[in-house]
CSV table of C-alpha atoms in Angstrom, one decimal:
chain,number,residue,atom,x,y,z
A,1,UNK,CA,0.0,0.0,0.0
A,2,UNK,CA,1.3,3.4,-0.9
A,3,UNK,CA,1.1,5.9,1.9
A,4,UNK,CA,-0.4,9.3,1.0
A,5,UNK,CA,2.6,11.1,2.5
A,6,UNK,CA,4.9,9.8,-0.2
A,7,UNK,CA,3.9,12.3,-2.8
A,8,UNK,CA,4.6,15.3,-0.6
A,9,UNK,CA,8.2,14.4,0.2
A,10,UNK,CA,11.0,14.2,-2.4
A,11,UNK,CA,10.9,10.8,-4.1
A,12,UNK,CA,14.4,9.2,-4.0
A,13,UNK,CA,14.8,9.7,-0.2
A,14,UNK,CA,11.5,8.0,0.6
A,15,UNK,CA,11.4,5.4,-2.0
A,16,UNK,CA,14.3,3.6,-0.2
A,17,UNK,CA,12.2,3.6,3.1
A,18,UNK,CA,9.5,1.0,3.3
A,19,UNK,CA,5.9,2.3,3.6
A,20,UNK,CA,5.7,1.7,7.4
A,21,UNK,CA,5.7,5.2,8.7
A,22,UNK,CA,1.9,5.4,9.2
A,23,UNK,CA,-0.4,2.6,9.9
A,24,UNK,CA,-1.8,1.0,6.8
A,25,UNK,CA,-4.9,2.9,5.6
A,26,UNK,CA,-6.8,-0.4,5.2
A,27,UNK,CA,-6.5,-0.9,9.0
A,28,UNK,CA,-7.8,2.6,9.8
A,29,UNK,CA,-10.8,2.5,7.4
A,30,UNK,CA,-13.1,0.2,9.3
A,31,UNK,CA,-11.6,0.0,12.8
A,32,UNK,CA,-12.2,1.9,15.9
A,33,UNK,CA,-10.0,4.7,17.4
A,34,UNK,CA,-6.8,3.9,19.2
A,35,UNK,CA,-8.3,4.3,22.7
A,36,UNK,CA,-11.5,2.3,23.2
A,37,UNK,CA,-13.6,1.2,26.2
A,38,UNK,CA,-13.4,-2.4,25.1
A,39,UNK,CA,-10.3,-4.4,24.5
A,40,UNK,CA,-9.5,-3.7,20.9
A,41,UNK,CA,-8.6,-6.7,18.8
A,42,UNK,CA,-4.9,-6.8,17.9
A,43,UNK,CA,-3.5,-7.5,14.5
A,44,UNK,CA,-2.0,-10.9,14.2
A,45,UNK,CA,1.4,-9.5,13.5
A,46,UNK,CA,1.2,-7.5,16.6
A,47,UNK,CA,0.1,-10.5,18.6
A,48,UNK,CA,3.1,-12.4,17.2
A,49,UNK,CA,5.4,-9.6,18.1
A,50,UNK,CA,4.1,-9.5,21.7
A,51,UNK,CA,4.4,-13.3,21.9
A,52,UNK,CA,8.0,-13.2,20.7
A,53,UNK,CA,9.0,-10.4,23.1
A,54,UNK,CA,7.6,-11.9,26.3
A,55,UNK,CA,9.6,-11.9,29.5
A,56,UNK,CA,11.8,-14.9,30.1
A,57,UNK,CA,12.9,-15.3,33.7
A,58,UNK,CA,16.5,-16.3,34.4
A,59,UNK,CA,17.1,-20.0,34.8
A,60,UNK,CA,20.4,-20.8,36.7
A,61,UNK,CA,22.1,-24.1,35.8
A,62,UNK,CA,21.6,-25.3,39.4
A,63,UNK,CA,18.2,-24.4,40.8
A,64,UNK,CA,18.5,-22.3,44.0
A,65,UNK,CA,16.6,-24.9,46.0
A,66,UNK,CA,19.3,-27.5,45.3
A,67,UNK,CA,22.0,-25.2,46.8
A,68,UNK,CA,22.7,-25.2,50.5
A,69,UNK,CA,20.5,-22.7,52.3
A,70,UNK,CA,22.0,-19.7,54.1
A,71,UNK,CA,23.0,-20.3,57.7
A,72,UNK,CA,20.2,-19.0,59.9
A,73,UNK,CA,21.2,-15.6,61.1
A,74,UNK,CA,21.6,-15.3,64.9
A,75,UNK,CA,18.6,-13.4,65.9
A,76,UNK,CA,19.1,-10.1,67.6
A,77,UNK,CA,19.3,-10.1,71.4
A,78,UNK,CA,16.2,-8.8,72.9
A,79,UNK,CA,16.8,-6.2,75.7
A,80,UNK,CA,14.2,-8.0,77.8
A,81,UNK,CA,16.0,-11.3,77.4
A,82,UNK,CA,19.2,-9.6,78.5
A,83,UNK,CA,17.7,-8.3,81.6
A,84,UNK,CA,16.2,-11.7,82.5
A,85,UNK,CA,19.6,-13.3,81.9
A,86,UNK,CA,21.3,-10.9,84.2
A,87,UNK,CA,18.8,-11.5,86.9
A,88,UNK,CA,19.3,-15.3,86.5
A,89,UNK,CA,23.1,-14.9,86.7
A,90,UNK,CA,22.8,-12.8,90.0
A,91,UNK,CA,20.5,-15.4,91.5
A,92,UNK,CA,22.9,-18.2,90.6
A,93,UNK,CA,25.9,-16.4,91.9
A,94,UNK,CA,24.7,-15.8,95.4
A,95,UNK,CA,23.2,-19.2,96.2
A,96,UNK,CA,24.4,-22.2,98.0
A,97,UNK,CA,21.4,-24.4,97.3
A,98,UNK,CA,19.8,-24.5,93.9
A,99,UNK,CA,16.7,-26.8,93.4
A,100,UNK,CA,15.1,-27.4,90.0
A,101,UNK,CA,11.4,-28.3,90.2
A,102,UNK,CA,8.8,-29.0,87.5
A,103,UNK,CA,5.9,-26.7,87.7
A,104,UNK,CA,2.3,-27.6,86.7
A,105,UNK,CA,-0.2,-24.8,86.7
A,106,UNK,CA,-1.4,-23.8,90.1
A,107,UNK,CA,-4.0,-21.2,91.1
A,108,UNK,CA,-2.4,-17.8,91.8
A,109,UNK,CA,-3.2,-17.7,95.4
A,110,UNK,CA,-1.5,-21.1,95.9
A,111,UNK,CA,1.6,-19.8,94.2
A,112,UNK,CA,1.6,-16.8,96.5
A,113,UNK,CA,1.2,-19.1,99.6
A,114,UNK,CA,4.0,-21.3,98.4
A,115,UNK,CA,6.3,-18.3,97.9
A,116,UNK,CA,5.4,-17.0,101.4
A,117,UNK,CA,6.2,-20.3,103.1
A,118,UNK,CA,9.5,-20.8,101.3
A,119,UNK,CA,10.5,-17.2,101.9
A,120,UNK,CA,10.1,-17.7,105.6
A,121,UNK,CA,13.0,-20.2,105.3
A,122,UNK,CA,14.9,-17.7,103.1
A,123,UNK,CA,14.3,-19.7,99.9
A,124,UNK,CA,13.5,-17.6,96.8
A,125,UNK,CA,11.2,-18.9,94.1
A,126,UNK,CA,12.2,-17.9,90.5
A,127,UNK,CA,10.2,-18.6,87.4
A,128,UNK,CA,12.6,-19.0,84.6
A,129,UNK,CA,12.3,-19.3,80.8
A,130,UNK,CA,14.4,-22.2,79.4
A,131,UNK,CA,15.7,-20.1,76.4
A,132,UNK,CA,16.9,-17.5,78.8
A,133,UNK,CA,18.4,-19.8,81.4
A,134,UNK,CA,20.1,-22.3,79.2
A,135,UNK,CA,23.1,-20.1,78.1
A,136,UNK,CA,23.5,-18.9,81.6
A,137,UNK,CA,23.8,-22.4,83.0
A,138,UNK,CA,26.1,-23.6,80.2
A,139,UNK,CA,28.7,-21.1,81.2
A,140,UNK,CA,28.4,-21.4,85.0
A,141,UNK,CA,29.3,-24.4,87.1
A,142,UNK,CA,25.8,-25.9,86.9
A,143,UNK,CA,26.5,-27.3,83.4
A,144,UNK,CA,25.3,-30.8,84.3
A,145,UNK,CA,21.9,-29.6,85.3
A,146,UNK,CA,21.1,-28.6,81.7
A,147,UNK,CA,19.1,-31.7,80.9
A,148,UNK,CA,16.6,-30.9,83.6
A,149,UNK,CA,15.6,-27.6,81.9
A,150,UNK,CA,12.8,-28.9,79.7
A,151,UNK,CA,9.2,-27.8,80.0
A,152,UNK,CA,8.0,-25.4,82.6
A,153,UNK,CA,10.1,-25.3,85.7
A,154,UNK,CA,10.9,-23.1,88.6
A,155,UNK,CA,14.2,-22.5,90.5
A,156,UNK,CA,14.4,-22.5,94.3
A,157,UNK,CA,17.5,-20.6,95.3
A,158,UNK,CA,18.8,-20.0,98.8
A,159,UNK,CA,22.0,-18.8,100.4
A,160,UNK,CA,21.4,-21.4,103.2
A,161,UNK,CA,21.0,-25.2,102.9
A,162,UNK,CA,17.7,-26.0,104.6
A,163,UNK,CA,16.6,-29.0,102.7
A,164,UNK,CA,14.3,-30.4,105.4
A,165,UNK,CA,12.0,-27.3,105.4
A,166,UNK,CA,12.0,-27.2,101.7
A,167,UNK,CA,11.0,-30.8,101.3
A,168,UNK,CA,8.3,-30.4,104.0
A,169,UNK,CA,6.8,-27.4,102.1
A,170,UNK,CA,7.0,-29.1,98.7
A,171,UNK,CA,5.4,-32.3,100.0
A,172,UNK,CA,2.3,-30.2,100.6
A,173,UNK,CA,2.2,-29.0,97.0
A,174,UNK,CA,1.5,-31.8,94.6
A,175,UNK,CA,1.9,-29.6,91.5
A,176,UNK,CA,5.6,-28.8,92.1
A,177,UNK,CA,7.9,-31.8,91.7
A,178,UNK,CA,11.5,-31.7,92.7
A,179,UNK,CA,13.7,-32.9,89.9
A,180,UNK,CA,17.2,-32.3,91.1
A,181,UNK,CA,19.3,-30.1,93.4
A,182,UNK,CA,22.8,-28.7,93.6
A,183,UNK,CA,23.8,-28.1,97.2
A,184,UNK,CA,27.3,-26.8,97.9
A,185,UNK,CA,28.6,-27.8,94.5
A,186,UNK,CA,27.2,-31.3,94.9
A,187,UNK,CA,24.5,-32.5,92.5
A,188,UNK,CA,21.9,-34.5,94.4
A,189,UNK,CA,18.9,-36.4,93.1
A,190,UNK,CA,15.6,-36.5,94.8
A,191,UNK,CA,16.7,-39.4,97.0
A,192,UNK,CA,20.0,-37.6,97.7
A,193,UNK,CA,18.1,-34.6,99.0
A,194,UNK,CA,15.9,-36.7,101.2
A,195,UNK,CA,19.0,-38.3,102.7
A,196,UNK,CA,20.6,-35.0,103.1
A,197,UNK,CA,17.6,-33.7,104.9
A,198,UNK,CA,17.7,-36.6,107.3
A,199,UNK,CA,21.3,-35.7,108.3
A,200,UNK,CA,21.7,-34.0,111.7
A,201,UNK,CA,22.5,-30.3,111.6
A,202,UNK,CA,26.1,-29.1,111.3
A,203,UNK,CA,26.8,-28.1,114.8
A,204,UNK,CA,25.5,-31.4,116.3
A,205,UNK,CA,27.6,-33.4,113.9
A,206,UNK,CA,30.6,-31.3,114.6
A,207,UNK,CA,30.2,-31.8,118.3
A,208,UNK,CA,29.8,-35.6,117.7
A,209,UNK,CA,33.0,-35.7,115.6
A,210,UNK,CA,34.9,-33.7,118.2
A,211,UNK,CA,33.6,-36.0,120.9
A,212,UNK,CA,34.5,-39.1,118.9
A,213,UNK,CA,38.0,-37.8,118.1
A,214,UNK,CA,38.7,-36.7,121.7
A,215,UNK,CA,37.5,-39.9,123.3
A,216,UNK,CA,40.9,-41.6,123.2
A,217,UNK,CA,43.0,-38.6,124.4
A,218,UNK,CA,40.5,-38.1,127.3
A,219,UNK,CA,41.3,-41.7,128.3
A,220,UNK,CA,45.1,-41.2,128.1
A,221,UNK,CA,45.5,-39.7,131.6
A,222,UNK,CA,43.4,-42.3,133.2
A,223,UNK,CA,45.4,-45.0,131.3
A,224,UNK,CA,48.7,-43.6,132.5
A,225,UNK,CA,47.5,-43.3,136.1
A,226,UNK,CA,46.1,-46.7,136.2
A,227,UNK,CA,49.3,-48.4,137.4
A,228,UNK,CA,50.1,-46.0,140.3
A,229,UNK,CA,46.3,-45.9,141.1
A,230,UNK,CA,46.2,-49.7,141.4
A,231,UNK,CA,49.4,-49.6,143.6
A,232,UNK,CA,47.9,-46.9,145.8
A,233,UNK,CA,44.8,-49.0,146.2
A,234,UNK,CA,46.8,-52.1,147.0
A,235,UNK,CA,48.8,-50.2,149.6
A,236,UNK,CA,45.7,-48.7,151.1
A,237,UNK,CA,44.2,-52.1,151.4
A,238,UNK,CA,47.4,-53.4,153.0
A,239,UNK,CA,47.5,-50.6,155.5
A,240,UNK,CA,43.9,-51.1,156.4
A,241,UNK,CA,44.5,-54.8,157.0
A,242,UNK,CA,47.6,-54.1,159.1
A,243,UNK,CA,45.7,-51.5,161.0
A,244,UNK,CA,42.9,-53.9,161.7
A,245,UNK,CA,45.3,-56.6,163.0
A,246,UNK,CA,47.5,-54.1,164.8
A,247,UNK,CA,44.6,-52.5,166.5
A,248,UNK,CA,43.5,-55.9,167.9
A,249,UNK,CA,47.1,-56.6,169.2
A,250,UNK,CA,47.5,-53.1,170.5
A,251,UNK,CA,44.2,-53.4,172.2
A,252,UNK,CA,45.8,-56.0,174.4
A,253,UNK,CA,49.3,-54.5,174.7
A,254,UNK,CA,48.7,-50.8,175.1
A,255,UNK,CA,47.2,-51.3,178.6
A,256,UNK,CA,50.4,-53.2,179.5
A,257,UNK,CA,52.5,-50.7,177.6
A,258,UNK,CA,50.7,-48.0,179.4
A,259,UNK,CA,51.0,-49.7,182.7
A,260,UNK,CA,54.7,-50.3,182.1
A,261,UNK,CA,55.0,-46.8,180.8
A,262,UNK,CA,53.4,-45.6,184.0
A,263,UNK,CA,56.0,-47.4,186.1
B,1,UNK,CA,-13.8,-19.6,55.8
B,2,UNK,CA,-12.4,-22.6,57.7
B,3,UNK,CA,-9.7,-21.7,60.1
B,4,UNK,CA,-6.9,-24.1,60.7
B,5,UNK,CA,-4.1,-23.5,63.2
B,6,UNK,CA,-0.6,-23.9,61.8
B,7,UNK,CA,1.1,-27.0,63.1
B,8,UNK,CA,3.3,-26.2,66.1
B,9,UNK,CA,6.9,-27.2,65.6
B,10,UNK,CA,7.7,-29.2,68.7
B,11,UNK,CA,11.5,-29.9,68.9
B,12,UNK,CA,12.3,-33.3,70.2
B,13,UNK,CA,13.3,-33.3,73.8
B,14,UNK,CA,15.3,-35.9,75.7
B,15,UNK,CA,14.1,-39.4,74.9
B,16,UNK,CA,12.6,-38.3,71.5
B,17,UNK,CA,9.5,-37.0,73.1
B,18,UNK,CA,8.1,-33.9,71.5
B,19,UNK,CA,8.1,-31.0,74.0
B,20,UNK,CA,6.0,-28.0,73.2
B,21,UNK,CA,7.3,-24.8,74.6
B,22,UNK,CA,6.5,-21.1,74.5
B,23,UNK,CA,9.4,-18.7,74.1
B,24,UNK,CA,9.9,-15.1,75.3
B,25,UNK,CA,7.5,-12.7,73.7
B,26,UNK,CA,9.4,-10.3,71.4
B,27,UNK,CA,7.9,-6.9,71.8
B,28,UNK,CA,8.1,-4.6,68.8
B,29,UNK,CA,8.6,-0.9,69.2
B,30,UNK,CA,5.6,1.3,68.4
B,31,UNK,CA,5.9,3.0,65.0
B,32,UNK,CA,7.5,6.5,64.9
B,33,UNK,CA,5.2,9.2,63.6
B,34,UNK,CA,7.5,12.1,64.2
B,35,UNK,CA,8.0,13.4,60.6
B,36,UNK,CA,4.4,13.8,59.7
B,37,UNK,CA,3.0,17.2,58.8
B,38,UNK,CA,-0.8,17.6,58.8
B,39,UNK,CA,-2.5,19.9,56.2
B,40,UNK,CA,-4.9,22.6,57.5
B,41,UNK,CA,-8.0,20.6,56.5
B,42,UNK,CA,-7.6,16.9,57.1
B,43,UNK,CA,-10.7,15.9,55.1
B,44,UNK,CA,-11.0,15.8,51.3
B,45,UNK,CA,-12.1,19.0,49.6
B,46,UNK,CA,-15.5,19.1,47.9
B,47,UNK,CA,-15.0,18.9,44.1
B,48,UNK,CA,-17.4,20.9,41.9
B,49,UNK,CA,-19.4,19.1,39.2
B,50,UNK,CA,-18.8,22.0,36.8
B,51,UNK,CA,-15.8,24.3,36.9
B,52,UNK,CA,-16.3,27.9,38.1
B,53,UNK,CA,-16.0,29.2,34.5
B,54,UNK,CA,-17.9,26.6,32.4
B,55,UNK,CA,-16.6,26.0,28.9
B,56,UNK,CA,-18.5,27.6,26.1
B,57,UNK,CA,-16.7,26.0,23.2
B,58,UNK,CA,-17.2,22.2,23.0
B,59,UNK,CA,-13.8,20.6,22.9
B,60,UNK,CA,-12.7,17.5,20.8
B,61,UNK,CA,-12.6,14.1,22.4
B,62,UNK,CA,-8.7,14.0,22.6
B,63,UNK,CA,-8.5,10.4,24.0
B,64,UNK,CA,-4.7,10.7,24.2
B,65,UNK,CA,-5.1,12.1,27.6
B,66,UNK,CA,-6.0,8.6,28.7
B,67,UNK,CA,-3.4,6.7,26.7
B,68,UNK,CA,0.0,5.8,28.0
B,69,UNK,CA,1.8,6.3,31.3
B,70,UNK,CA,1.3,9.4,33.5
B,71,UNK,CA,4.1,11.8,34.1
B,72,UNK,CA,2.4,13.9,36.8
B,73,UNK,CA,1.5,12.8,40.3
B,74,UNK,CA,3.4,9.6,40.2
B,75,UNK,CA,5.0,9.9,43.6
B,76,UNK,CA,3.9,10.7,47.1
B,77,UNK,CA,4.0,14.2,48.4
B,78,UNK,CA,2.3,14.5,51.8
B,79,UNK,CA,0.7,11.2,52.7
B,80,UNK,CA,2.1,7.7,53.3
B,81,UNK,CA,-0.6,5.7,51.5
B,82,UNK,CA,-2.6,6.2,48.4
B,83,UNK,CA,-4.5,4.7,45.5
B,84,UNK,CA,-2.5,4.1,42.3
B,85,UNK,CA,-4.3,3.9,39.0
B,86,UNK,CA,-3.2,0.9,36.8
B,87,UNK,CA,-5.1,2.0,33.8
B,88,UNK,CA,-6.4,5.1,32.1
B,89,UNK,CA,-9.9,6.5,32.5
B,90,UNK,CA,-12.2,9.5,33.2
B,91,UNK,CA,-13.4,10.4,36.7
B,92,UNK,CA,-16.6,12.3,36.9
B,93,UNK,CA,-18.4,14.0,39.8
B,94,UNK,CA,-20.1,10.8,41.0
B,95,UNK,CA,-16.7,9.1,41.4
B,96,UNK,CA,-15.4,12.1,43.3
B,97,UNK,CA,-18.3,12.1,45.7
B,98,UNK,CA,-17.9,8.4,46.3
B,99,UNK,CA,-14.2,8.8,47.1
B,100,UNK,CA,-14.8,11.8,49.3
B,101,UNK,CA,-17.6,10.2,51.3
B,102,UNK,CA,-16.0,6.8,51.7
B,103,UNK,CA,-12.7,8.2,52.8
B,104,UNK,CA,-14.3,10.8,55.0
B,105,UNK,CA,-16.4,8.1,56.7
B,106,UNK,CA,-13.4,5.8,57.3
B,107,UNK,CA,-10.6,8.2,58.5
B,108,UNK,CA,-10.4,9.8,61.9
B,109,UNK,CA,-9.8,13.6,61.2
B,110,UNK,CA,-7.9,14.0,64.5
B,111,UNK,CA,-5.2,11.5,63.6
B,112,UNK,CA,-5.4,11.0,59.8
B,113,UNK,CA,-5.7,13.2,56.7
B,114,UNK,CA,-6.4,12.8,53.0
B,115,UNK,CA,-5.4,14.8,50.0
B,116,UNK,CA,-6.5,14.9,46.4
B,117,UNK,CA,-4.0,14.2,43.7
B,118,UNK,CA,-6.3,14.8,40.7
B,119,UNK,CA,-7.8,18.1,39.7
B,120,UNK,CA,-11.6,18.8,39.7
B,121,UNK,CA,-13.4,17.9,36.5
B,122,UNK,CA,-12.2,20.3,33.8
B,123,UNK,CA,-12.8,18.5,30.5
B,124,UNK,CA,-16.2,18.8,29.0
B,125,UNK,CA,-17.8,15.7,27.4
B,126,UNK,CA,-20.7,16.0,25.1
B,127,UNK,CA,-23.5,13.5,24.5
B,128,UNK,CA,-26.2,13.5,21.8
B,129,UNK,CA,-29.7,12.9,23.0
B,130,UNK,CA,-30.9,9.3,22.8
B,131,UNK,CA,-32.7,7.9,19.8
B,132,UNK,CA,-31.6,10.3,17.1
B,133,UNK,CA,-29.8,9.5,13.9
B,134,UNK,CA,-26.3,10.6,13.1
B,135,UNK,CA,-25.8,14.2,12.1
B,136,UNK,CA,-27.1,17.5,13.2
B,137,UNK,CA,-23.9,18.8,14.8
B,138,UNK,CA,-22.1,18.0,18.0
B,139,UNK,CA,-24.2,17.3,21.0
B,140,UNK,CA,-24.4,19.6,24.0
B,141,UNK,CA,-22.1,19.3,27.0
B,142,UNK,CA,-23.3,16.5,29.2
B,143,UNK,CA,-20.8,16.6,32.0
B,144,UNK,CA,-17.2,17.4,33.0
B,145,UNK,CA,-14.6,14.7,33.7
B,146,UNK,CA,-10.9,14.5,34.8
B,147,UNK,CA,-8.5,12.4,32.7
B,148,UNK,CA,-6.3,9.9,34.6
B,149,UNK,CA,-3.5,8.0,33.0
B,150,UNK,CA,-2.0,4.8,34.4
B,151,UNK,CA,0.6,5.2,37.1
B,152,UNK,CA,-1.0,8.2,38.6
B,153,UNK,CA,-2.0,8.6,42.3
B,154,UNK,CA,-5.6,9.6,42.8
B,155,UNK,CA,-5.8,10.3,46.5
B,156,UNK,CA,-3.2,10.2,49.3
B,157,UNK,CA,-3.9,9.3,52.9
B,158,UNK,CA,-1.5,9.9,55.8
B,159,UNK,CA,-1.3,10.4,59.5
B,160,UNK,CA,-0.8,8.3,62.6
B,161,UNK,CA,-2.0,5.0,61.0
B,162,UNK,CA,-0.6,1.8,59.6
B,163,UNK,CA,-1.1,0.4,56.1
B,164,UNK,CA,-3.2,-2.4,57.5
B,165,UNK,CA,-5.7,0.0,58.9
B,166,UNK,CA,-6.0,2.0,55.7
B,167,UNK,CA,-6.0,-0.7,53.1
B,168,UNK,CA,-9.5,-2.0,53.6
B,169,UNK,CA,-11.3,1.2,52.8
B,170,UNK,CA,-8.8,2.1,50.1
B,171,UNK,CA,-9.5,-1.3,48.5
B,172,UNK,CA,-13.2,-0.6,48.5
B,173,UNK,CA,-12.6,2.8,46.9
B,174,UNK,CA,-10.2,1.3,44.3
B,175,UNK,CA,-12.7,-1.3,43.2
B,176,UNK,CA,-15.3,1.3,42.4
B,177,UNK,CA,-13.1,3.4,40.2
B,178,UNK,CA,-13.6,3.1,36.4
B,179,UNK,CA,-10.0,1.9,35.9
B,180,UNK,CA,-8.1,-0.8,37.7
B,181,UNK,CA,-6.5,0.6,40.9
B,182,UNK,CA,-4.6,-0.6,43.9
B,183,UNK,CA,-3.9,0.8,47.3
B,184,UNK,CA,-0.2,1.4,47.8
B,185,UNK,CA,2.2,2.7,50.5
B,186,UNK,CA,5.5,4.4,50.0
B,187,UNK,CA,7.3,1.1,50.6
B,188,UNK,CA,5.1,-1.0,48.4
B,189,UNK,CA,5.4,1.5,45.5
B,190,UNK,CA,9.1,1.5,45.8
B,191,UNK,CA,9.1,-2.3,45.9
B,192,UNK,CA,6.9,-2.3,42.8
B,193,UNK,CA,9.2,-0.1,40.8
B,194,UNK,CA,12.3,-2.0,42.0
B,195,UNK,CA,10.7,-5.3,40.9
B,196,UNK,CA,9.8,-3.8,37.5
B,197,UNK,CA,13.3,-2.6,37.0
B,198,UNK,CA,14.7,-6.0,38.1
B,199,UNK,CA,12.5,-7.8,35.5
B,200,UNK,CA,13.7,-5.5,32.9
B,201,UNK,CA,17.3,-6.1,33.8
B,202,UNK,CA,17.3,-9.8,34.0
B,203,UNK,CA,15.0,-10.6,31.1
B,204,UNK,CA,16.7,-13.5,29.3
B,205,UNK,CA,14.8,-12.9,26.0
B,206,UNK,CA,17.2,-11.1,23.6
B,207,UNK,CA,14.3,-9.8,21.6
B,208,UNK,CA,12.5,-7.0,23.4
B,209,UNK,CA,9.6,-5.0,22.0
B,210,UNK,CA,11.6,-1.8,22.2
B,211,UNK,CA,14.5,-3.2,20.2
B,212,UNK,CA,12.3,-4.7,17.5
B,213,UNK,CA,10.2,-1.6,17.0
B,214,UNK,CA,13.1,0.9,17.2
B,215,UNK,CA,15.0,-0.8,14.4
B,216,UNK,CA,11.8,-1.8,12.6
B,217,UNK,CA,12.7,-5.5,12.3
B,218,UNK,CA,10.6,-7.4,9.8
B,219,UNK,CA,8.6,-4.2,9.0
B,220,UNK,CA,6.5,-4.5,12.1
B,221,UNK,CA,6.0,-0.8,12.3
B,222,UNK,CA,3.4,-1.3,9.5
B,223,UNK,CA,1.1,-2.9,12.0
B,224,UNK,CA,2.0,-0.6,15.0
B,225,UNK,CA,1.3,2.9,15.9
B,226,UNK,CA,4.1,5.6,16.0
B,227,UNK,CA,3.2,5.9,19.7
B,228,UNK,CA,4.4,2.3,20.3
B,229,UNK,CA,7.9,3.6,20.2
B,230,UNK,CA,7.3,5.3,23.6
B,231,UNK,CA,4.7,2.9,24.9
B,232,UNK,CA,7.0,-0.1,24.3
B,233,UNK,CA,4.2,-2.7,24.2
B,234,UNK,CA,3.2,-2.1,27.8
B,235,UNK,CA,0.1,-0.1,27.0
B,236,UNK,CA,-2.8,-1.0,24.6
B,237,UNK,CA,-5.4,1.7,24.4
B,238,UNK,CA,-6.2,2.8,27.9
B,239,UNK,CA,-5.1,-0.6,29.3
B,240,UNK,CA,-1.8,-1.1,31.1
B,241,UNK,CA,-0.4,-4.6,30.5
B,242,UNK,CA,1.2,-5.4,33.9
B,243,UNK,CA,2.8,-8.7,32.8
B,244,UNK,CA,4.8,-7.2,30.0
B,245,UNK,CA,8.3,-6.2,30.7
């Protein structure tokens, strides 16, 4: 189709250019305008062009899902977690007795009563989150208590070692179960804690030890004095017997001796 | 619709028993609304049906004000969220009232504001009376409209609010517009543009529309418009072809 503009422009320049400057007149004769409300039907050539020039996404030789995944980034430390960890560290530092108990849900007032009774014996109850407490324990000396920290649990910390009172209070609370204890750097199981509680208090046992140790030295002086004491007893007995016989003889002689003495 | 809880991932505890546990709650900081400036009137202005000086001379249809991408009002100015037009069309007074009333009902003027990004109707559109044959001159002016090209923001909403609060009513407004539209926020618009650019960059097809048309390979320009040099195959009439690169 010859475009109408060809006649207006000098011939040789335009005859080299194909007639594609304006849309073909045949297309414009019966069609609608460029912008329509409906979706205007496209010419097949245009459809082919759009089909050829579609977007092709990149396809790497190895699909990304076959490659090793990125190492999970260490999540940022929460300020709240840091505060809780510091509190746990302080509690662990100043305690001689550390008991780990499993906690099943209790009514709030029962929890308050339990805390009150334990506080009377200077035992502090701490609710800990496992994800906060685990790194703290791993670095401290309580490393071997780590397997106990599963599920909900509470810590009973105390600067003194009053196991008997603690066991008595915990016996009355069925929802709290004692799992393990660390008393004076010694890990004790439940049985071990019960045995420990049955031991006499420190002063009494110290006195007993001192008494047992000093039993032999206390007998040394009596041992050493036993020979002379026996000799003294023998001599005393002998003198008594002599006196007894002598007094019976002198009872007869002294009146003669006295009478002779009188002469 | 049926609700199903996502399966809890229980890590295996000692002995292989699955132990469910709840971790520490991670509290997020509240959003920072420090750099927001409120305009004098937080609600949308009333738009006139007819401009103050109505046109005497009836103007030609000039549908090219619908065709192609928009070069005005493509970015945010005052607000954080808005409605982006993804096609061309005309907005008349009914649409303006719908937008104004819906947004006015949904925002709280004390903490949020809304701003027009399109002018009041300025273009006169004529219509011949129904039932008459062709001829007899151009019809009288029927109404006034505003032309909107694709890629233009229609309204902007801002204030002390999150995208999640604003999106429901912006969605409802966007569905009622005569052209396809989506609610966007500053971040989502930036993300859209970035993704578009990325697709353009990593397209594996060596034959792009732009390249073929610019060098007139195979004489395709016989079947295309001269405007296709700028439109690059992404626009067809008033429609915006989102899937094209």
